[in-house]
Coordinates of C-alpha atoms in Angstrom, one line a residue:
A10 CA -95.5 -111.8 145.0
L11 CA -92.0 -110.5 145.2
G12 CA -89.6 -111.0 148.1
H13 CA -89.7 -113.6 150.8
N14 CA -93.3 -114.9 150.7
N15 CA -94.8 -118.4 151.2
D16 CA -98.0 -119.8 149.4
K17 CA -99.8 -119.8 152.8
G18 CA -98.8 -116.1 153.6
I19 CA -100.0 -115.1 150.1
F20 CA -103.3 -116.7 150.4
K21 CA -103.8 -114.8 153.6
R22 CA -102.7 -111.4 152.3
T23 CA -104.8 -111.5 148.9
L24 CA -107.8 -112.5 150.8
I25 CA -108.4 -115.4 148.2
G26 CA -110.4 -117.2 150.9
D27 CA -112.9 -114.5 151.0
F28 CA -113.1 -114.4 147.4
L29 CA -113.7 -118.3 147.3
T30 CA -116.5 -118.0 150.0
E31 CA -118.3 -115.1 147.9
Q32 CA -118.0 -117.0 144.4
N33 CA -119.1 -120.3 146.3
Q34 CA -115.7 -122.0 144.8
K35 CA -113.3 -124.4 146.3
L36 CA -109.5 -124.9 145.6
L37 CA -107.4 -128.0 146.2
A38 CA -104.7 -127.5 148.9
D39 CA -102.2 -129.4 151.1
R40 CA -102.2 -130.0 154.8
G41 CA -100.6 -126.6 155.4
Y42 CA -103.7 -124.6 154.7
S43 CA -106.8 -124.3 156.8
H44 CA -109.9 -122.7 155.2
P45 CA -113.6 -124.0 154.8
R46 CA -113.2 -123.5 150.9
L47 CA -110.0 -125.5 150.4
V48 CA -110.1 -129.1 149.8
T49 CA -107.1 -130.7 151.6
P50 CA -106.0 -134.4 152.7
S51 CA -108.0 -135.4 155.7
D52 CA -107.6 -137.9 158.6
Y53 CA -111.4 -138.3 158.5
K54 CA -111.4 -139.5 154.8
D55 CA -110.1 -142.8 153.7
S56 CA -106.7 -143.2 151.8
E57 CA -108.3 -143.7 148.5
W58 CA -109.9 -140.2 148.7
N59 CA -106.7 -138.6 150.0
N60 CA -104.6 -140.3 147.3
I61 CA -107.0 -138.9 144.5
Q62 CA -106.8 -135.5 146.1
K63 CA -103.0 -135.7 146.2
S64 CA -102.8 -136.9 142.6
L65 CA -104.9 -133.9 141.2
R66 CA -102.6 -131.5 143.3
S67 CA -99.6 -133.1 141.8
R68 CA -100.8 -132.6 138.4
V69 CA -101.7 -128.9 139.1
E70 CA -98.0 -128.4 140.5
L71 CA -96.7 -130.0 137.3
V72 CA -98.7 -127.5 135.4
I73 CA -97.5 -124.7 137.3
G74 CA -93.8 -125.8 136.8
L75 CA -94.1 -126.2 133.2
T76 CA -95.8 -122.8 132.9
K77 CA -92.8 -121.1 134.8
N78 CA -90.1 -123.1 132.8
F79 CA -91.9 -122.0 129.5
S80 CA -92.0 -118.4 130.7
I81 CA -88.4 -118.4 131.4
L82 CA -87.3 -120.2 128.2
S83 CA -89.4 -118.3 125.9
S84 CA -88.0 -115.1 127.1
V85 CA -84.5 -116.6 126.3
F86 CA -85.2 -118.4 123.1
R87 CA -88.1 -116.4 121.8
G88 CA -89.6 -119.5 120.4
T89 CA -93.3 -120.8 120.0
P90 CA -94.9 -123.5 122.2
Q91 CA -94.4 -126.0 119.4

C-alpha cells in the first residue's frame, strides 16, 4: 500500500482476517495484532514456544527484506539472481 500505512492498518483494510477465516488458514504475527487466525507470542505459552514463534517470524522478515533488496537492485543493475 502506498502512503502512510502500517502493517496492522493494512491487515484491517484488506480484510485479510476474513480471508484467513474463510480459508481456515493461520499466519504468524507479532503482539501488535489481534485476530483469532493469527499466531502471536502469548503470555499463556511457555518461553520455548514463544521463542520458536519469534524465530519463525524473524526468518520471514529476513526473506521479505531480501526480496525488497533484490527488487530494488535488479531494477538498477538488471542482473540475475545468481
